Amino acid sequence: MLQGKKIVVGITGGIAAYKIPLLVRLLKKEGAEVKVVMTDFSKSFVTPLTLATVSGEPVYSEFFNPENGLWHSHVDLGLWADAMILAPLTANTMAKMASGVADNFLLTVILSARCPVFFAPTMDMDMFQHPVTQENIRKLIKLGYHYVPPSEGFLASGLDGPGRMSEPEELAQVLNEYFSGDEVLQGKKVLISAGPTHEPFDAVRFIGNRSSGKMGIALAKAFAQKGALVHLVLGPVSFDVSFPGITVYPVETAAEMADQCKKIFTEADVAIMAAAVADFTPVHTSESKIKKEGGFHSIEVKATEDILASLGKSKRKDQLLIGFALETDNEFQNAQKKLEKKNLDMIVLNSLKDSGAGFGTDTNKVTILNRNGDHYTFDLKSKEAVATDIISEIKALMEEIS
Ligand code: CTP
């Protein structure tokens, strides 16, 4: 599974560092190319010479090559990698990662990485159980890092409990599982629209809707975690989305969203329009705030561009286009009609009649209809789990066209 995969192994100063040459050998045996980055402290536990020998590559830990004074580019390494694994990862480096500190070469590579980053914390039991450590782990998971929990067992401190690094075979297995079956998504360019749009009619007021953007963002994260390059065109939402593998294009209006989506679509392999685009926009917009004294009775509106339909018109045979349908009545028939009319490959139907589905919730209940006439109804799930179901269906369609 790891044949041809480029993997950066980051080592920090924990006793388990002595096991990493074996991990590097296992990854190489599976056909991966491996580059090792070490912190200075980790060299007390395992030598760079051992790691350079087993990886067949120079080991990186300085910004400059001490022999020829040439610059080691952390950005190049971050872009080179298909995956990065940090093992063992100390509480110290983890805390720095969680707050964006970049005071050594390894941390700058981590910050530059666009690929999935796996982290295997290892430390003494009490340090591991400390609320700050636990908070940092949660923070990294939320930011999209992949957590490889430590196992329980005898620790170097003499304590017995959680904090032990997983064995090299288990770490290699985590990478294997990650890449298995997802080859079809590796490096694929995926365009996703999410969130509402705001259509202003004066300096402070707009027409909008209650979309939180959560479903589209969950999809974007799930695709990025599987190695796709995600371009997220995001309407105004109340939270920040920074996640490895996702480039965010913030927009406000339907017209801005349409422009951005059309630009990205020409290069995209898959496009999913999950945004709740306002269907109408005011004909006139006042630069200043409209005062009530003058009287204000109506807003004249015109239709916005249907972005999904426009993309459907220019779609090539090697591209997949997926839409959403939010319905209250005749749900299935209306979704089927949208699938055909907008030239889609798949449509994800949410019914506002289902409780827990639709705007602002953390859960969703969907039916997926595809161009082959198949349809699948799923249970109420978290938006993250729904994203996984949607991606499985998209992968099946990608295999059909590849
Ligand atoms: N959509 C879009 N541009 C618009 C309106 C909708 O790209 N101006 C996309 C949405 O992102 C979604 C799909 O079209 O993927 C369907 O949106 P929905 O609001 O359910 O349907 P509409 O086509 O707008 O029709 P109606 O509101 O009449 O049901």
CSV table of C-alpha atoms and ligand atoms in Angstrom, one decimal:
chain,number,residue,atom,x,y,z
A,1,MET,CA,0.0,0.0,0.0
A,2,LEU,CA,2.9,2.4,0.7
A,3,GLN,CA,4.5,1.8,-2.7
A,4,GLY,CA,5.8,5.2,-4.0
A,5,LYS,CA,4.4,7.1,-1.0
A,6,LYS,CA,6.6,9.9,0.3
A,7,ILE,CA,6.7,10.0,4.1
A,8,VAL,CA,8.4,12.4,6.5
A,9,VAL,CA,9.2,10.8,9.9
A,10,GLY,CA,9.6,13.5,12.6
A,11,ILE,CA,11.4,12.4,15.7
A,12,THR,CA,11.4,14.3,19.0
A,13,GLY,CA,13.2,13.6,22.3
A,14,GLY,CA,11.5,10.7,23.8
A,15,ILE,CA,13.1,7.4,24.8
A,16,ALA,CA,11.0,5.5,22.3
A,17,ALA,CA,13.1,7.3,19.5
A,18,TYR,CA,15.3,4.2,19.6
A,19,LYS,CA,12.5,2.2,17.9
A,20,ILE,CA,12.2,4.6,15.0
A,21,PRO,CA,14.9,3.0,12.8
A,22,LEU,CA,12.7,-0.1,12.7
A,23,LEU,CA,9.7,2.0,11.6
A,24,VAL,CA,11.8,3.6,8.8
A,25,ARG,CA,12.9,0.1,7.7
A,26,LEU,CA,9.3,-1.2,7.7
A,27,LEU,CA,8.1,1.8,5.6
A,28,LYS,CA,11.0,1.4,3.1
A,29,LYS,CA,10.3,-2.3,2.9
A,30,GLU,CA,6.7,-1.4,1.8
A,31,GLY,CA,8.1,0.7,-1.0
A,32,ALA,CA,7.8,4.2,0.6
A,33,GLU,CA,10.4,6.9,0.3
A,34,VAL,CA,11.3,8.2,3.7
A,35,LYS,CA,13.0,11.4,4.9
A,36,VAL,CA,13.7,11.8,8.6
A,37,VAL,CA,13.6,15.1,10.5
A,38,MET,CA,14.9,15.2,14.0
A,39,THR,CA,14.9,17.7,16.9
A,40,ASP,CA,18.3,18.2,18.6
A,41,PHE,CA,17.2,16.5,21.8
A,42,SER,CA,16.1,13.3,19.9
A,43,LYS,CA,19.7,12.8,18.9
A,44,SER,CA,20.4,11.8,22.5
A,45,PHE,CA,18.2,8.7,22.0
A,46,VAL,CA,19.1,7.6,18.5
A,47,THR,CA,21.8,8.7,16.1
A,48,PRO,CA,21.2,10.6,12.8
A,49,LEU,CA,23.8,8.2,11.3
A,50,THR,CA,21.5,5.2,12.0
A,51,LEU,CA,18.5,6.9,10.5
A,52,ALA,CA,20.4,8.2,7.5
A,53,THR,CA,21.6,4.6,6.9
A,54,VAL,CA,18.2,3.0,7.1
A,55,SER,CA,16.4,5.7,5.2
A,56,GLY,CA,19.1,6.1,2.6
A,57,GLU,CA,18.6,9.9,2.8
A,58,PRO,CA,20.3,12.7,4.7
A,59,VAL,CA,18.7,13.4,8.0
A,60,TYR,CA,17.3,17.0,8.5
A,61,SER,CA,17.4,19.0,11.7
A,62,GLU,CA,19.1,22.3,10.9
A,63,PHE,CA,17.9,25.2,8.7
A,64,PHE,CA,21.4,25.1,7.1
A,65,ASN,CA,23.5,22.2,6.0
A,66,PRO,CA,26.5,22.5,8.3
A,67,GLU,CA,28.8,21.1,5.6
A,68,ASN,CA,28.1,23.4,2.7
A,69,GLY,CA,26.0,26.2,4.4
A,70,LEU,CA,23.1,25.6,2.0
A,71,TRP,CA,19.5,26.3,3.1
A,72,HIS,CA,17.2,23.3,3.9
A,73,SER,CA,13.8,24.3,2.8
A,74,HIS,CA,11.1,23.3,5.3
A,75,VAL,CA,8.5,24.3,2.8
A,76,ASP,CA,9.9,21.9,0.2
A,77,LEU,CA,9.9,19.0,2.6
A,78,GLY,CA,6.3,19.9,3.7
A,79,LEU,CA,5.1,19.9,0.1
A,80,TRP,CA,7.1,16.8,-0.8
A,81,ALA,CA,5.4,14.5,1.7
A,82,ASP,CA,2.3,12.5,1.1
A,83,ALA,CA,2.1,11.9,4.8
A,84,MET,CA,4.0,12.9,7.9
A,85,ILE,CA,4.3,10.9,11.1
A,86,LEU,CA,5.6,12.3,14.4
A,87,ALA,CA,6.8,9.6,16.6
A,88,PRO,CA,7.7,9.7,19.4
A,89,LEU,CA,6.1,13.1,20.0
A,90,THR,CA,6.9,14.8,23.3
A,91,ALA,CA,4.5,16.9,25.3
A,92,ASN,CA,6.8,19.8,24.7
A,93,THR,CA,6.7,19.6,20.8
A,94,MET,CA,3.0,18.8,20.9
A,95,ALA,CA,2.3,22.0,23.0
A,96,LYS,CA,4.3,24.0,20.5
A,97,MET,CA,2.3,22.5,17.6
A,98,ALA,CA,-0.9,23.3,19.3
A,99,SER,CA,0.0,27.0,19.6
A,100,GLY,CA,1.9,27.4,16.3
A,101,VAL,CA,5.4,27.8,17.7
A,102,ALA,CA,8.0,27.2,15.0
A,103,ASP,CA,11.4,27.5,16.8
A,104,ASN,CA,13.1,24.5,15.3
A,105,PHE,CA,13.3,22.9,11.8
A,106,LEU,CA,10.8,20.1,12.6
A,107,LEU,CA,8.2,22.5,13.7
A,108,THR,CA,8.5,24.6,10.5
A,109,VAL,CA,8.1,21.4,8.4
A,110,ILE,CA,4.9,20.6,10.4
A,111,LEU,CA,3.5,24.1,9.8
A,112,SER,CA,4.3,23.9,6.1
A,113,ALA,CA,2.8,20.4,5.6
A,114,ARG,CA,-0.2,20.2,3.3
A,115,CYS,CA,-0.4,16.4,3.7
A,116,PRO,CA,-2.0,14.5,6.6
A,117,VAL,CA,0.1,14.6,9.7
A,118,PHE,CA,-0.1,11.7,12.2
A,119,PHE,CA,1.1,12.2,15.8
A,120,ALA,CA,2.0,9.5,18.3
A,121,PRO,CA,2.5,11.2,21.7
A,122,THR,CA,4.6,9.4,24.1
A,123,MET,CA,5.6,10.5,27.6
A,124,ASP,CA,5.3,9.6,31.2
A,125,MET,CA,1.8,8.7,32.4
A,126,ASP,CA,1.2,11.8,34.6
A,127,MET,CA,2.4,14.1,31.9
A,128,PHE,CA,0.1,12.3,29.4
A,129,GLN,CA,-2.9,12.6,31.8
A,130,HIS,CA,-2.3,16.2,32.6
A,131,PRO,CA,-5.3,18.3,31.5
A,132,VAL,CA,-3.0,20.6,29.4
A,133,THR,CA,-1.7,17.6,27.5
A,134,GLN,CA,-5.1,16.3,26.9
A,135,GLU,CA,-6.3,19.7,25.8
A,136,ASN,CA,-3.5,19.9,23.3
A,137,ILE,CA,-4.3,16.5,21.9
A,138,ARG,CA,-8.0,17.5,21.5
A,139,LYS,CA,-6.9,20.8,19.8
A,140,LEU,CA,-4.6,19.0,17.3
A,141,ILE,CA,-7.4,16.5,16.5
A,142,LYS,CA,-9.8,19.4,15.9
A,143,LEU,CA,-7.2,21.0,13.6
A,144,GLY,CA,-7.2,17.8,11.5
A,145,TYR,CA,-4.1,16.1,12.8
A,146,HIS,CA,-4.4,12.3,13.0
A,147,TYR,CA,-4.0,11.0,16.5
A,148,VAL,CA,-2.3,7.7,17.2
A,149,PRO,CA,-2.9,7.1,20.9
A,150,PRO,CA,-0.2,5.6,23.1
A,151,SER,CA,-0.6,2.2,24.5
A,152,GLU,CA,-0.6,1.2,28.1
A,153,GLY,CA,2.4,-0.6,29.6
A,154,PHE,CA,5.6,-0.3,31.4
A,155,LEU,CA,7.1,3.2,31.0
A,156,ALA,CA,10.8,4.2,31.2
A,157,SER,CA,9.9,6.1,34.4
A,158,GLY,CA,9.0,2.9,36.1
A,159,LEU,CA,5.3,3.7,36.1
A,160,ASP,CA,2.8,1.4,34.5
A,161,GLY,CA,0.0,3.1,32.4
A,162,PRO,CA,-0.8,5.0,29.3
A,163,GLY,CA,2.1,6.9,27.6
A,164,ARG,CA,3.9,4.2,25.8
A,165,MET,CA,4.5,4.7,22.1
A,166,SER,CA,2.8,2.2,19.8
A,167,GLU,CA,5.2,-0.3,18.3
A,168,PRO,CA,6.8,0.4,14.9
A,169,GLU,CA,4.6,-2.3,13.3
A,170,GLU,CA,1.5,-0.6,14.6
A,171,LEU,CA,2.6,2.8,13.4
A,172,ALA,CA,3.3,1.4,9.9
A,173,GLN,CA,-0.1,-0.2,10.0
A,174,VAL,CA,-1.8,3.1,10.7
A,175,LEU,CA,-0.2,4.6,7.5
A,176,ASN,CA,-1.1,1.5,5.6
A,177,GLU,CA,-4.7,1.7,6.6
A,178,TYR,CA,-4.8,5.4,5.8
A,179,PHE,CA,-3.7,4.9,2.3
A,180,SER,CA,-5.6,1.6,1.6
A,181,GLY,CA,-8.5,2.1,-0.7
A,182,ASP,CA,-8.1,5.8,-1.0
A,183,GLU,CA,-5.6,5.9,-3.8
A,184,VAL,CA,-8.5,7.2,-6.0
A,185,LEU,CA,-8.6,10.4,-3.9
A,186,GLN,CA,-4.8,11.1,-3.6
A,187,GLY,CA,-3.9,14.4,-5.0
A,188,LYS,CA,-7.4,14.9,-6.6
A,189,LYS,CA,-8.6,18.5,-6.8
A,190,VAL,CA,-11.9,18.8,-5.0
A,191,LEU,CA,-14.0,22.0,-5.1
A,192,ILE,CA,-16.5,22.5,-2.3
A,193,SER,CA,-18.9,25.4,-1.8
A,194,ALA,CA,-20.2,25.8,1.8
A,195,GLY,CA,-22.1,28.2,4.1
A,196,PRO,CA,-24.7,30.8,3.3
A,197,THR,CA,-24.3,33.9,1.0
A,198,HIS,CA,-25.1,37.4,2.2
A,199,GLU,CA,-26.7,39.7,-0.3
A,200,PRO,CA,-26.4,43.3,1.0
A,201,PHE,CA,-29.1,45.9,0.3
A,202,ASP,CA,-27.5,48.7,2.3
A,203,ALA,CA,-24.3,49.2,4.3
A,204,VAL,CA,-25.3,47.0,7.2
A,205,ARG,CA,-28.2,44.8,6.1
A,206,PHE,CA,-28.4,41.8,3.9
A,207,ILE,CA,-30.6,38.9,2.7
A,208,GLY,CA,-29.2,35.6,4.0
A,209,ASN,CA,-30.1,32.3,5.5
A,210,ARG,CA,-29.2,30.2,8.6
A,211,SER,CA,-26.7,27.9,7.0
A,212,SER,CA,-23.8,27.2,9.4
A,213,GLY,CA,-21.6,25.7,6.7
A,214,LYS,CA,-21.0,22.6,8.9
A,215,MET,CA,-21.9,20.0,6.3
A,216,GLY,CA,-19.6,21.4,3.6
A,217,ILE,CA,-16.8,22.0,6.1
A,218,ALA,CA,-17.1,18.4,7.3
A,219,LEU,CA,-16.9,17.2,3.7
A,220,ALA,CA,-13.8,19.4,3.1
A,221,LYS,CA,-12.0,18.0,6.1
A,222,ALA,CA,-12.9,14.4,5.3
A,223,PHE,CA,-11.6,14.8,1.7
A,224,ALA,CA,-8.4,16.5,2.9
A,225,GLN,CA,-7.8,13.8,5.4
A,226,LYS,CA,-7.9,11.2,2.6
A,227,GLY,CA,-5.2,13.1,0.6
A,228,ALA,CA,-7.4,15.2,-1.7
A,229,LEU,CA,-6.4,18.8,-2.4
A,230,VAL,CA,-9.5,20.7,-1.3
A,231,HIS,CA,-10.5,24.2,-2.5
A,232,LEU,CA,-13.3,25.4,-0.2
A,233,VAL,CA,-15.3,28.4,-1.4
A,234,LEU,CA,-16.8,29.5,1.9
A,235,GLY,CA,-19.6,32.0,2.5
A,236,PRO,CA,-19.7,34.0,5.8
A,237,VAL,CA,-19.6,31.6,8.7
A,238,SER,CA,-18.9,32.2,12.3
A,239,PHE,CA,-15.8,30.1,12.7
A,240,ASP,CA,-12.3,29.8,11.3
A,241,VAL,CA,-11.5,26.8,9.1
A,242,SER,CA,-7.8,26.2,9.0
A,243,PHE,CA,-6.9,22.6,8.2
A,244,PRO,CA,-4.0,21.0,6.4
A,245,GLY,CA,-4.9,20.2,2.8
A,246,ILE,CA,-7.7,22.8,2.5
A,247,THR,CA,-7.3,26.2,0.8
A,248,VAL,CA,-10.2,28.5,1.8
A,249,TYR,CA,-11.6,31.2,-0.5
A,250,PRO,CA,-13.8,33.4,1.7
A,251,VAL,CA,-16.7,35.1,-0.2
A,252,GLU,CA,-19.8,37.0,0.8
A,253,THR,CA,-22.3,37.1,-2.1
A,254,ALA,CA,-23.6,34.6,-4.6
A,255,ALA,CA,-21.9,36.5,-7.4
A,256,GLU,CA,-18.5,36.2,-5.7
A,257,MET,CA,-19.1,32.6,-4.9
A,258,ALA,CA,-20.1,31.9,-8.6
A,259,ASP,CA,-16.9,33.7,-9.9
A,260,GLN,CA,-14.6,31.8,-7.6
A,261,CYS,CA,-16.3,28.4,-8.2
A,262,LYS,CA,-16.2,28.8,-12.0
A,263,LYS,CA,-12.5,29.6,-11.9
A,264,ILE,CA,-11.6,26.6,-9.8
A,265,PHE,CA,-13.9,24.2,-11.6
A,266,THR,CA,-12.0,24.1,-14.8
A,267,GLU,CA,-9.1,22.3,-13.0
A,268,ALA,CA,-11.3,20.3,-10.6
A,269,ASP,CA,-11.8,16.5,-10.6
A,270,VAL,CA,-14.8,16.7,-8.3
A,271,ALA,CA,-17.1,19.6,-7.4
A,272,ILE,CA,-19.6,19.5,-4.5
A,273,MET,CA,-21.9,22.4,-4.1
A,274,ALA,CA,-23.0,22.3,-0.5
A,275,ALA,CA,-23.5,26.0,0.0
A,276,ALA,CA,-27.0,27.4,0.7
A,277,VAL,CA,-26.7,30.1,-1.9
A,278,ALA,CA,-29.3,32.9,-1.7
A,279,ASP,CA,-31.6,32.5,-4.6
A,280,PHE,CA,-32.4,36.2,-4.8
A,281,THR,CA,-30.3,39.3,-4.5
A,282,PRO,CA,-31.4,43.0,-4.2
A,283,VAL,CA,-31.5,44.9,-7.4
A,284,HIS,CA,-30.3,48.1,-5.7
A,285,THR,CA,-27.7,48.4,-2.9
A,286,SER,CA,-27.3,51.5,-0.9
A,287,GLU,CA,-23.7,52.5,0.1
A,288,SER,CA,-25.0,54.0,3.3
A,289,LYS,CA,-27.4,52.8,5.9
A,290,ILE,CA,-31.1,53.3,4.8
A,291,LYS,CA,-32.8,55.5,7.4
A,292,LYS,CA,-36.3,54.6,8.5
A,293,GLU,CA,-37.5,58.2,8.3
A,294,GLY,CA,-37.5,58.1,4.6
A,295,GLY,CA,-39.9,55.1,4.6
A,296,PHE,CA,-38.9,51.7,3.3
A,297,HIS,CA,-41.5,49.3,2.1
A,298,SER,CA,-40.0,46.7,-0.2
A,299,ILE,CA,-36.7,45.3,-1.5
A,300,GLU,CA,-36.7,44.7,-5.2
A,301,VAL,CA,-34.9,41.4,-6.0
A,302,LYS,CA,-33.5,39.5,-8.9
A,303,ALA,CA,-32.5,35.9,-9.2
A,304,THR,CA,-28.9,35.0,-8.5
A,305,GLU,CA,-26.9,32.8,-10.8
A,306,ASP,CA,-27.5,29.1,-10.1
A,307,ILE,CA,-23.8,28.1,-9.7
A,308,LEU,CA,-24.5,24.4,-9.7
A,309,ALA,CA,-26.4,24.6,-12.9
A,310,SER,CA,-23.7,26.7,-14.6
A,311,LEU,CA,-21.0,24.2,-13.6
A,312,GLY,CA,-23.3,21.4,-15.0
A,313,LYS,CA,-23.3,23.1,-18.4
A,314,SER,CA,-19.5,23.2,-18.7
A,315,LYS,CA,-18.9,19.8,-17.0
A,316,ARG,CA,-16.5,17.5,-18.8
A,317,LYS,CA,-16.8,13.7,-18.9
A,318,ASP,CA,-13.8,13.3,-16.6
A,319,GLN,CA,-15.4,15.5,-13.9
A,320,LEU,CA,-18.0,14.7,-11.2
A,321,LEU,CA,-20.5,17.2,-10.1
A,322,ILE,CA,-22.5,16.8,-6.9
A,323,GLY,CA,-25.3,18.9,-5.5
A,324,PHE,CA,-27.4,19.1,-2.4
A,325,ALA,CA,-31.2,19.5,-2.3
A,326,LEU,CA,-32.9,20.9,0.7
A,327,GLU,CA,-36.6,20.1,0.4
A,328,THR,CA,-39.8,20.3,2.4
A,329,ASP,CA,-42.3,18.5,0.1
A,330,ASN,CA,-42.1,15.9,-2.6
A,331,GLU,CA,-38.5,15.5,-1.6
A,332,PHE,CA,-37.4,12.6,-3.7
A,333,GLN,CA,-39.1,13.8,-6.9
A,334,ASN,CA,-37.7,17.3,-6.5
A,335,ALA,CA,-34.2,16.0,-5.9
A,336,GLN,CA,-34.4,13.7,-8.9
A,337,LYS,CA,-35.5,16.6,-11.0
A,338,LYS,CA,-32.6,18.7,-9.8
A,339,LEU,CA,-30.2,15.9,-10.5
A,340,GLU,CA,-31.3,15.7,-14.2
A,341,LYS,CA,-31.9,19.4,-14.8
A,342,LYS,CA,-28.5,20.5,-13.5
A,343,ASN,CA,-26.6,17.7,-15.2
A,344,LEU,CA,-25.3,16.2,-11.9
A,345,ASP,CA,-23.7,12.9,-11.1
A,346,MET,CA,-25.1,12.7,-7.6
A,347,ILE,CA,-27.4,14.7,-5.4
A,348,VAL,CA,-27.6,14.6,-1.6
A,349,LEU,CA,-31.1,15.1,-0.3
A,350,ASN,CA,-31.9,16.6,3.1
A,351,SER,CA,-35.5,16.9,4.1
A,352,LEU,CA,-36.4,19.6,6.5
A,353,LYS,CA,-39.1,17.3,7.8
A,354,ASP,CA,-36.5,15.1,9.4
A,355,SER,CA,-35.6,16.4,12.9
A,356,GLY,CA,-31.8,16.8,13.4
A,357,ALA,CA,-31.3,17.4,9.6
A,358,GLY,CA,-30.6,20.7,7.8
A,359,PHE,CA,-29.3,24.1,8.9
A,360,GLY,CA,-27.3,24.7,12.0
A,361,THR,CA,-27.4,21.2,13.5
A,362,ASP,CA,-24.4,18.9,14.1
A,363,THR,CA,-26.3,16.0,12.6
A,364,ASN,CA,-27.8,15.2,9.3
A,365,LYS,CA,-30.0,12.6,7.6
A,366,VAL,CA,-29.6,12.2,3.9
A,367,THR,CA,-30.7,10.2,0.9
A,368,ILE,CA,-28.1,10.0,-1.9
A,369,LEU,CA,-29.4,9.7,-5.5
A,370,ASN,CA,-27.0,9.1,-8.4
A,371,ARG,CA,-27.1,9.4,-12.1
A,372,ASN,CA,-27.4,5.6,-12.5
A,373,GLY,CA,-30.8,5.7,-10.8
A,374,ASP,CA,-29.6,4.2,-7.5
A,375,HIS,CA,-30.6,5.8,-4.2
A,376,TYR,CA,-29.5,5.1,-0.7
A,377,THR,CA,-31.2,6.4,2.5
A,378,PHE,CA,-29.0,6.7,5.6
A,379,ASP,CA,-29.8,7.1,9.3
A,380,LEU,CA,-29.4,10.3,11.3
A,381,LYS,CA,-25.7,10.7,11.9
A,382,SER,CA,-23.1,13.3,12.8
A,383,LYS,CA,-22.2,15.5,9.8
A,384,GLU,CA,-18.7,14.0,9.9
A,385,ALA,CA,-20.1,10.5,9.5
A,386,VAL,CA,-22.5,11.7,6.7
A,387,ALA,CA,-19.4,13.1,5.0
A,388,THR,CA,-17.8,9.7,5.0
A,389,ASP,CA,-20.9,8.1,3.5
A,390,ILE,CA,-21.0,10.7,0.8
A,391,ILE,CA,-17.3,10.2,0.0
A,392,SER,CA,-17.8,6.4,-0.3
A,393,GLU,CA,-20.4,7.0,-3.0
A,394,ILE,CA,-18.3,9.6,-4.8
A,395,LYS,CA,-15.3,7.2,-4.8
A,396,ALA,CA,-17.5,4.5,-6.5
A,397,LEU,CA,-18.5,7.1,-9.2
A,398,MET,CA,-14.8,8.1,-9.6
A,399,GLU,CA,-13.9,4.5,-10.2
A,400,GLU,CA,-16.6,4.3,-12.9
A,401,ILE,CA,-15.1,7.2,-14.9
A,402,SER,CA,-11.4,6.4,-14.3
B,1,CTP,N1,-27.2,26.2,-5.8
B,1,CTP,C1,-26.2,26.9,-6.4
B,1,CTP,N2,-26.5,28.2,-6.8
B,1,CTP,C2,-27.7,28.8,-6.5
B,1,CTP,C3,-28.7,28.1,-5.8
B,1,CTP,C4,-28.4,26.7,-5.4
B,1,CTP,O1,-25.2,26.4,-6.7
B,1,CTP,N3,-27.9,30.1,-6.8
B,1,CTP,C5,-26.9,24.8,-5.4
B,1,CTP,C6,-26.8,24.5,-4.0
B,1,CTP,O2,-25.5,24.6,-3.5
B,1,CTP,C7,-27.3,23.0,-3.9
B,1,CTP,C8,-28.3,22.9,-5.1
B,1,CTP,O3,-28.0,24.0,-5.9
B,1,CTP,O4,-26.2,22.1,-4.2
B,1,CTP,C9,-29.7,22.9,-4.8
B,1,CTP,O5,-30.0,24.0,-3.9
B,1,CTP,P1,-31.5,24.2,-3.4
B,1,CTP,O6,-31.6,25.4,-2.6
B,1,CTP,O7,-32.0,22.9,-2.8
B,1,CTP,O8,-32.3,24.3,-4.7
B,1,CTP,P2,-32.5,25.4,-5.8
B,1,CTP,O9,-31.9,24.8,-7.1
B,1,CTP,O10,-32.0,26.7,-5.3
B,1,CTP,O11,-34.1,25.4,-6.0
B,1,CTP,P3,-35.3,25.7,-4.9
B,1,CTP,O12,-34.7,26.6,-3.9
B,1,CTP,O13,-36.3,26.3,-5.7
B,1,CTP,O14,-35.7,24.4,-4.3
